[in-house]
Structures are given as structure tokens and as C-alpha cells.
Amino acid sequence: MAECPGGESKLLVSKIREGTVIDHIPAGRALAVLKLLNPPRGARVALVMNAESRKLGRKDIVKVEGVTLTPEQTAAVALIAPKATINIIKNYDVVEKRRATPPRTVKGILRCTNPTCITRKPGEPVKPKFKLVKEEPVTLQCIYCGTIITQEEIVEQLSGQT
Ligand code: CTP
Ligand code: ZN
């Protein structure tokens, strides 16, 4: 692969042939993004942490071979990396660039932090649902009890998933 002069330092890990590259992840959140994607056993994965970025200062990058994100995964990535670019790679080329935009409402993937919320009652068929009240940093609000979920809490909850 031809690199422009001085470009070698950018290529810390090799380009991938088929799959997804999630770029412009805030530094420190690569592992949280990887957990979300939950790639199949045996999938080739590369993490770049604390790479230089003009836009972010430092950034993380996650490359997963042979994996295409579902819309749910794209939305979840947006919640922990609102400025991320999702690059779909086919035959070494970037064939699609998606911006990870946080969804206006979030259903199912997070739980309300208020233990007395109706969505936390055992056996209660009320699914958690949040509305986006702020994009930067991502801030959500439970539509049932009004509890605010901060960016840190979102990252913490999504990092804990297996
Ligand atoms: N990439 C990769 N394998 C490929 C093609 C691209 O791993 N076969 C990676 C690049 O290293 C980069 C990301 O996918 O991290 C996006 O590639 P590209 O669009 O070529 O880079 P930029 O133009 O720098 O992207 P942006 O404008 O989104 O910053
Ligand atoms: Zn609630």
C-alpha cells in the first residue's frame, strides 16, 4: 500500500480488507466500543489507542474484520462516541462512511439508574426508554421518572455488557 511521505506514522496497524473501522472514538473508550460490537470468536480485531487526531487531540480507533454493524450497534456506538465515523470497508476501500449520530430516543440498551423507577420493578413489562436531552456530552432522560443519565453512566453501563 503506497503511503504519502511522512504518512507511515499514521499507519500504526495495517489496513483491513473487509469489515468496519470505527474512527474518532474519544481516547479511552475503545474497549467500551469493542464490548458493544461483541465480535465473533476468531474475528481479527485491532485497537489503536491514544492516536493523534487534529479534531480530538487524542483518539481511539477500532477495526473489526468481517463485521458489519447493525443499526442498533451503530446507535449504541453513537452513545459512547458521538463524533465517531463508521467506515465500511470492502476490498480495502472505504465504501461507506456513516456518522454515529446519537438517536433521539433510546430503548432497551440502557437501564434507568433510579432503583424505584417503574422500569426496574421485577416482572414489570415496562421497557426502559430515554429521550436525548443533550448531544455533547450525551445526556439522556428517563421518560418515566425523569432521571438524568450522564455520559459517564452511559459509558459505564455499555462497557459492562458482555
Ligand atoms: N482503513 C482501514 N483499512 C482500509 C481502509 C481504511 O483500516 N482498507 C482505516 C483508515 O486507517 C482510517 C479509517 O479507516 O483510520 C478511515 O479511512 P479513510 O477514510 O481513508 O481516512 P480519512 O480520510 O483520514 O478519514 P476521515 O476523513 O474520516 O478522518
Ligand atoms: Zn426511570
PDB file of C-alpha atoms and ligand atoms in Angstrom:
ATOM      1  CA  MET A   1       0.000   0.000   0.000  1.00  0.00           C
ATOM      2  CA  ALA A   2       1.517   3.299  -1.070  1.00  0.00           C
ATOM      3  CA  GLU A   3       1.759   5.848   1.698  1.00  0.00           C
ATOM      4  CA  CYS A   4       2.411   9.533   1.232  1.00  0.00           C
ATOM      5  CA  PRO A   5       5.792  10.760   2.532  1.00  0.00           C
ATOM      6  CA  GLY A   6       5.645  11.108   6.284  1.00  0.00           C
ATOM      7  CA  GLY A   7       2.397   9.146   6.341  1.00  0.00           C
ATOM      8  CA  GLU A   8       3.931   5.989   7.796  1.00  0.00           C
ATOM      9  CA  SER A   9       3.411   7.085  11.374  1.00  0.00           C
ATOM     10  CA  LYS A  10      -0.355   7.183  10.722  1.00  0.00           C
ATOM     11  CA  LEU A  11      -0.389   3.517   9.802  1.00  0.00           C
ATOM     12  CA  LEU A  12       0.105   2.001  13.230  1.00  0.00           C
ATOM     13  CA  VAL A  13      -1.862  -1.119  12.311  1.00  0.00           C
ATOM     14  CA  SER A  14      -2.467  -2.440   8.833  1.00  0.00           C
ATOM     15  CA  LYS A  15      -5.477  -1.635   6.693  1.00  0.00           C
ATOM     16  CA  ILE A  16      -8.220  -4.219   6.672  1.00  0.00           C
ATOM     17  CA  ARG A  17      -9.770  -5.957   3.679  1.00  0.00           C
ATOM     18  CA  GLU A  18     -13.428  -6.359   4.692  1.00  0.00           C
ATOM     19  CA  GLY A  19     -15.173  -5.090   7.763  1.00  0.00           C
ATOM     20  CA  THR A  20     -15.687  -1.983   9.843  1.00  0.00           C
ATOM     21  CA  VAL A  21     -13.363   0.726  11.127  1.00  0.00           C
ATOM     22  CA  ILE A  22     -14.706   2.963  13.864  1.00  0.00           C
ATOM     23  CA  ASP A  23     -12.605   6.089  13.877  1.00  0.00           C
ATOM     24  CA  HIS A  24     -12.614   9.261  16.020  1.00  0.00           C
ATOM     25  CA  ILE A  25     -13.546   7.498  19.252  1.00  0.00           C
ATOM     26  CA  PRO A  26     -12.725   9.626  22.320  1.00  0.00           C
ATOM     27  CA  ALA A  27      -9.453   8.374  23.811  1.00  0.00           C
ATOM     28  CA  GLY A  28     -10.066   5.713  26.447  1.00  0.00           C
ATOM     29  CA  ARG A  29     -13.307   4.328  25.033  1.00  0.00           C
ATOM     30  CA  ALA A  30     -12.000   1.773  22.500  1.00  0.00           C
ATOM     31  CA  LEU A  31     -12.642  -1.142  24.850  1.00  0.00           C
ATOM     32  CA  ALA A  32     -16.184   0.015  25.547  1.00  0.00           C
ATOM     33  CA  VAL A  33     -16.824   0.183  21.780  1.00  0.00           C
ATOM     34  CA  LEU A  34     -15.319  -3.268  21.278  1.00  0.00           C
ATOM     35  CA  LYS A  35     -17.533  -4.766  24.015  1.00  0.00           C
ATOM     36  CA  LEU A  36     -20.571  -3.318  22.311  1.00  0.00           C
ATOM     37  CA  LEU A  37     -19.658  -4.819  18.966  1.00  0.00           C
ATOM     38  CA  ASN A  38     -19.061  -8.197  20.559  1.00  0.00           C
ATOM     39  CA  PRO A  39     -17.251  -9.600  17.503  1.00  0.00           C
ATOM     40  CA  PRO A  40     -17.494 -13.338  16.855  1.00  0.00           C
ATOM     41  CA  ARG A  41     -14.781 -15.546  18.316  1.00  0.00           C
ATOM     42  CA  GLY A  42     -11.859 -15.683  15.930  1.00  0.00           C
ATOM     43  CA  ALA A  43     -12.598 -12.321  14.306  1.00  0.00           C
ATOM     44  CA  ARG A  44      -9.484 -10.255  13.633  1.00  0.00           C
ATOM     45  CA  VAL A  45      -9.609  -7.088  15.698  1.00  0.00           C
ATOM     46  CA  ALA A  46      -7.217  -4.147  16.042  1.00  0.00           C
ATOM     47  CA  LEU A  47      -7.400  -1.425  18.642  1.00  0.00           C
ATOM     48  CA  VAL A  48      -5.468   1.795  18.353  1.00  0.00           C
ATOM     49  CA  MET A  49      -5.425   3.855  21.497  1.00  0.00           C
ATOM     50  CA  ASN A  50      -4.336   7.445  22.011  1.00  0.00           C
ATOM     51  CA  ALA A  51      -3.579   8.103  18.360  1.00  0.00           C
ATOM     52  CA  GLU A  52      -3.024  11.725  17.383  1.00  0.00           C
ATOM     53  CA  SER A  53      -6.043  13.475  15.934  1.00  0.00           C
ATOM     54  CA  ARG A  54      -6.397  17.019  14.732  1.00  0.00           C
ATOM     55  CA  LYS A  55     -10.055  17.105  15.737  1.00  0.00           C
ATOM     56  CA  LEU A  56      -9.922  15.375  19.102  1.00  0.00           C
ATOM     57  CA  GLY A  57      -6.329  15.752  20.311  1.00  0.00           C
ATOM     58  CA  ARG A  58      -6.182  12.051  21.082  1.00  0.00           C
ATOM     59  CA  LYS A  59      -8.478   9.380  19.721  1.00  0.00           C
ATOM     60  CA  ASP A  60      -9.039   5.648  19.685  1.00  0.00           C
ATOM     61  CA  ILE A  61      -9.760   3.503  16.623  1.00  0.00           C
ATOM     62  CA  VAL A  62     -11.373   0.047  16.495  1.00  0.00           C
ATOM     63  CA  LYS A  63     -11.011  -2.170  13.427  1.00  0.00           C
ATOM     64  CA  VAL A  64     -13.010  -5.365  13.124  1.00  0.00           C
ATOM     65  CA  GLU A  65     -12.651  -7.646  10.149  1.00  0.00           C
ATOM     66  CA  GLY A  66     -15.707  -9.359   8.686  1.00  0.00           C
ATOM     67  CA  VAL A  67     -18.243  -7.487  10.827  1.00  0.00           C
ATOM     68  CA  THR A  68     -20.925  -5.055   9.638  1.00  0.00           C
ATOM     69  CA  LEU A  69     -22.740  -3.052  12.302  1.00  0.00           C
ATOM     70  CA  THR A  70     -26.478  -3.402  12.823  1.00  0.00           C
ATOM     71  CA  PRO A  71     -28.481  -0.168  13.209  1.00  0.00           C
ATOM     72  CA  GLU A  72     -28.745  -0.915  16.964  1.00  0.00           C
ATOM     73  CA  GLN A  73     -24.973  -1.218  17.250  1.00  0.00           C
ATOM     74  CA  THR A  74     -24.479   1.997  15.272  1.00  0.00           C
ATOM     75  CA  ALA A  75     -26.836   3.800  17.669  1.00  0.00           C
ATOM     76  CA  ALA A  76     -25.080   2.365  20.690  1.00  0.00           C
ATOM     77  CA  VAL A  77     -21.666   3.422  19.344  1.00  0.00           C
ATOM     78  CA  ALA A  78     -23.052   6.946  18.970  1.00  0.00           C
ATOM     79  CA  LEU A  79     -23.970   7.000  22.644  1.00  0.00           C
ATOM     80  CA  ILE A  80     -20.379   6.447  23.759  1.00  0.00           C
ATOM     81  CA  ALA A  81     -18.565   8.023  20.799  1.00  0.00           C
ATOM     82  CA  PRO A  82     -20.834  10.773  19.429  1.00  0.00           C
ATOM     83  CA  LYS A  83     -18.218  12.019  16.960  1.00  0.00           C
ATOM     84  CA  ALA A  84     -17.234   8.604  15.662  1.00  0.00           C
ATOM     85  CA  THR A  85     -17.031   7.811  11.973  1.00  0.00           C
ATOM     86  CA  ILE A  86     -18.085   4.324  10.986  1.00  0.00           C
ATOM     87  CA  ASN A  87     -16.211   3.243   7.865  1.00  0.00           C
ATOM     88  CA  ILE A  88     -17.427   0.187   5.975  1.00  0.00           C
ATOM     89  CA  ILE A  89     -14.505  -1.464   4.173  1.00  0.00           C
ATOM     90  CA  LYS A  90     -14.869  -3.659   1.099  1.00  0.00           C
ATOM     91  CA  ASN A  91     -11.856  -4.967  -0.785  1.00  0.00           C
ATOM     92  CA  TYR A  92      -9.607  -2.474   1.089  1.00  0.00           C
ATOM     93  CA  ASP A  93     -11.704   0.555   0.075  1.00  0.00           C
ATOM     94  CA  VAL A  94     -13.887   2.713   2.299  1.00  0.00           C
ATOM     95  CA  VAL A  95     -17.232   2.151   0.536  1.00  0.00           C
ATOM     96  CA  GLU A  96     -19.413   3.897   3.109  1.00  0.00           C
ATOM     97  CA  LYS A  97     -18.832   6.458   5.839  1.00  0.00           C
ATOM     98  CA  ARG A  98     -21.537   6.758   8.479  1.00  0.00           C
ATOM     99  CA  ARG A  99     -21.623   9.369  11.161  1.00  0.00           C
ATOM    100  CA  ALA A 100     -22.576   7.972  14.524  1.00  0.00           C
ATOM    101  CA  THR A 101     -25.447  10.277  15.468  1.00  0.00           C
ATOM    102  CA  PRO A 102     -26.986   9.712  18.893  1.00  0.00           C
ATOM    103  CA  PRO A 103     -30.615   8.591  18.463  1.00  0.00           C
ATOM    104  CA  ARG A 104     -33.427  10.847  19.757  1.00  0.00           C
ATOM    105  CA  THR A 105     -34.811   8.014  21.841  1.00  0.00           C
ATOM    106  CA  VAL A 106     -33.038   5.009  23.294  1.00  0.00           C
ATOM    107  CA  LYS A 107     -34.922   1.809  24.011  1.00  0.00           C
ATOM    108  CA  GLY A 108     -33.682  -1.331  25.645  1.00  0.00           C
ATOM    109  CA  ILE A 109     -29.905  -0.943  25.733  1.00  0.00           C
ATOM    110  CA  LEU A 110     -29.623   1.053  28.965  1.00  0.00           C
ATOM    111  CA  ARG A 111     -31.335   0.806  32.311  1.00  0.00           C
ATOM    112  CA  CYS A 112     -32.614   3.636  34.475  1.00  0.00           C
ATOM    113  CA  THR A 113     -30.314   4.439  37.392  1.00  0.00           C
ATOM    114  CA  ASN A 114     -33.273   5.163  39.685  1.00  0.00           C
ATOM    115  CA  PRO A 115     -33.925   1.934  41.627  1.00  0.00           C
ATOM    116  CA  THR A 116     -37.575   2.883  42.220  1.00  0.00           C
ATOM    117  CA  CYS A 117     -38.290   3.580  38.531  1.00  0.00           C
ATOM    118  CA  ILE A 118     -41.190   1.556  37.103  1.00  0.00           C
ATOM    119  CA  THR A 119     -38.782   0.078  34.555  1.00  0.00           C
ATOM    120  CA  ARG A 120     -36.783  -1.514  37.397  1.00  0.00           C
ATOM    121  CA  LYS A 121     -39.721  -3.354  39.023  1.00  0.00           C
ATOM    122  CA  PRO A 122     -39.224  -7.113  38.855  1.00  0.00           C
ATOM    123  CA  GLY A 123     -41.581  -8.701  36.368  1.00  0.00           C
ATOM    124  CA  GLU A 124     -42.754  -5.296  35.174  1.00  0.00           C
ATOM    125  CA  PRO A 125     -43.165  -5.331  31.393  1.00  0.00           C
ATOM    126  CA  VAL A 126     -42.181  -1.660  31.098  1.00  0.00           C
ATOM    127  CA  LYS A 127     -39.063  -1.414  28.943  1.00  0.00           C
ATOM    128  CA  PRO A 128     -36.660   1.400  29.778  1.00  0.00           C
ATOM    129  CA  LYS A 129     -36.937   4.327  27.396  1.00  0.00           C
ATOM    130  CA  PHE A 130     -34.935   7.535  27.363  1.00  0.00           C
ATOM    131  CA  LYS A 131     -35.000  10.717  25.380  1.00  0.00           C
ATOM    132  CA  LEU A 132     -31.895  12.556  24.250  1.00  0.00           C
ATOM    133  CA  VAL A 133     -31.742  15.880  26.082  1.00  0.00           C
ATOM    134  CA  LYS A 134     -28.199  16.868  25.094  1.00  0.00           C
ATOM    135  CA  GLU A 135     -25.771  15.661  22.423  1.00  0.00           C
ATOM    136  CA  GLU A 136     -22.429  16.880  23.759  1.00  0.00           C
ATOM    137  CA  PRO A 137     -21.808  15.299  26.182  1.00  0.00           C
ATOM    138  CA  VAL A 138     -24.586  12.788  25.504  1.00  0.00           C
ATOM    139  CA  THR A 139     -27.251  13.169  28.189  1.00  0.00           C
ATOM    140  CA  LEU A 140     -30.419  11.079  28.379  1.00  0.00           C
ATOM    141  CA  GLN A 141     -33.556  11.353  30.481  1.00  0.00           C
ATOM    142  CA  CYS A 142     -35.850   8.511  31.547  1.00  0.00           C
ATOM    143  CA  ILE A 143     -39.304   9.185  30.094  1.00  0.00           C
ATOM    144  CA  TYR A 144     -40.959   7.505  33.100  1.00  0.00           C
ATOM    145  CA  CYS A 145     -39.254   9.061  36.130  1.00  0.00           C
ATOM    146  CA  GLY A 146     -37.224  11.933  34.675  1.00  0.00           C
ATOM    147  CA  THR A 147     -33.871  10.641  35.950  1.00  0.00           C
ATOM    148  CA  ILE A 148     -30.904  12.016  34.000  1.00  0.00           C
ATOM    149  CA  ILE A 149     -28.310   9.553  32.683  1.00  0.00           C
ATOM    150  CA  THR A 150     -24.903  11.176  32.150  1.00  0.00           C
ATOM    151  CA  GLN A 151     -22.283  10.367  29.525  1.00  0.00           C
ATOM    152  CA  GLU A 152     -20.106   8.677  32.180  1.00  0.00           C
ATOM    153  CA  GLU A 153     -23.009   6.480  33.300  1.00  0.00           C
ATOM    154  CA  ILE A 154     -23.762   5.518  29.689  1.00  0.00           C
ATOM    155  CA  VAL A 155     -20.133   4.521  29.047  1.00  0.00           C
ATOM    156  CA  GLU A 156     -20.052   2.593  32.337  1.00  0.00           C
ATOM    157  CA  GLN A 157     -23.243   0.653  31.573  1.00  0.00           C
ATOM    158  CA  LEU A 158     -22.286  -0.159  27.989  1.00  0.00           C
ATOM    159  CA  SER A 159     -18.739  -1.194  28.998  1.00  0.00           C
ATOM    160  CA  GLY A 160     -20.192  -3.647  31.473  1.00  0.00           C
ATOM    161  CA  GLN A 161     -22.150  -5.516  28.829  1.00  0.00           C
ATOM    162  CA  THR A 162     -20.856  -8.805  27.534  1.00  0.00           C
TER     163      THR A 162
HETATM  164  N1  CTP B   1      -8.913   1.996   6.986  1.00  0.00           N
HETATM  165  C1  CTP B   1      -8.519   0.678   7.230  1.00  0.00           C
HETATM  166  N2  CTP B   1      -8.497  -0.231   6.205  1.00  0.00           N
HETATM  167  C2  CTP B   1      -8.836   0.127   4.961  1.00  0.00           C
HETATM  168  C3  CTP B   1      -9.241   1.460   4.678  1.00  0.00           C
HETATM  169  C4  CTP B   1      -9.267   2.384   5.733  1.00  0.00           C
HETATM  170  O1  CTP B   1      -8.206   0.312   8.365  1.00  0.00           O
HETATM  171  N3  CTP B   1      -8.769  -0.797   3.991  1.00  0.00           N
HETATM  172  C5  CTP B   1      -8.996   2.953   8.095  1.00  0.00           C
HETATM  173  C6  CTP B   1      -8.038   4.118   7.983  1.00  0.00           C
HETATM  174  O2  CTP B   1      -6.779   3.779   8.563  1.00  0.00           O
HETATM  175  C7  CTP B   1      -8.751   5.185   8.789  1.00  0.00           C
HETATM  176  C8  CTP B   1     -10.229   4.876   8.544  1.00  0.00           C
HETATM  177  O3  CTP B   1     -10.281   3.521   8.095  1.00  0.00           O
HETATM  178  O4  CTP B   1      -8.494   5.041  10.177  1.00  0.00           O
HETATM  179  C9  CTP B   1     -10.858   5.789   7.540  1.00  0.00           C
HETATM  180  O5  CTP B   1     -10.149   5.725   6.340  1.00  0.00           O
HETATM  181  P1  CTP B   1     -10.084   6.965   5.322  1.00  0.00           P
HETATM  182  O6  CTP B   1     -11.464   7.431   5.030  1.00  0.00           O
HETATM  183  O7  CTP B   1      -9.211   6.577   4.189  1.00  0.00           O
HETATM  184  O8  CTP B   1      -9.276   8.016   6.234  1.00  0.00           O
HETATM  185  P2  CTP B   1      -9.541   9.571   6.454  1.00  0.00           P
HETATM  186  O9  CTP B   1      -9.816  10.238   5.149  1.00  0.00           O
HETATM  187  O10 CTP B   1      -8.418  10.080   7.286  1.00  0.00           O
HETATM  188  O11 CTP B   1     -10.875   9.535   7.319  1.00  0.00           O
HETATM  189  P3  CTP B   1     -11.676  10.783   7.974  1.00  0.00           P
HETATM  190  O12 CTP B   1     -11.846  11.808   6.910  1.00  0.00           O
HETATM  191  O13 CTP B   1     -12.982  10.138   8.392  1.00  0.00           O
HETATM  192  O14 CTP B   1     -10.856  11.227   9.140  1.00  0.00           O
HETATM  193 ZN    ZN B   2     -36.584   5.912  35.280  1.00  0.00          ZN
END
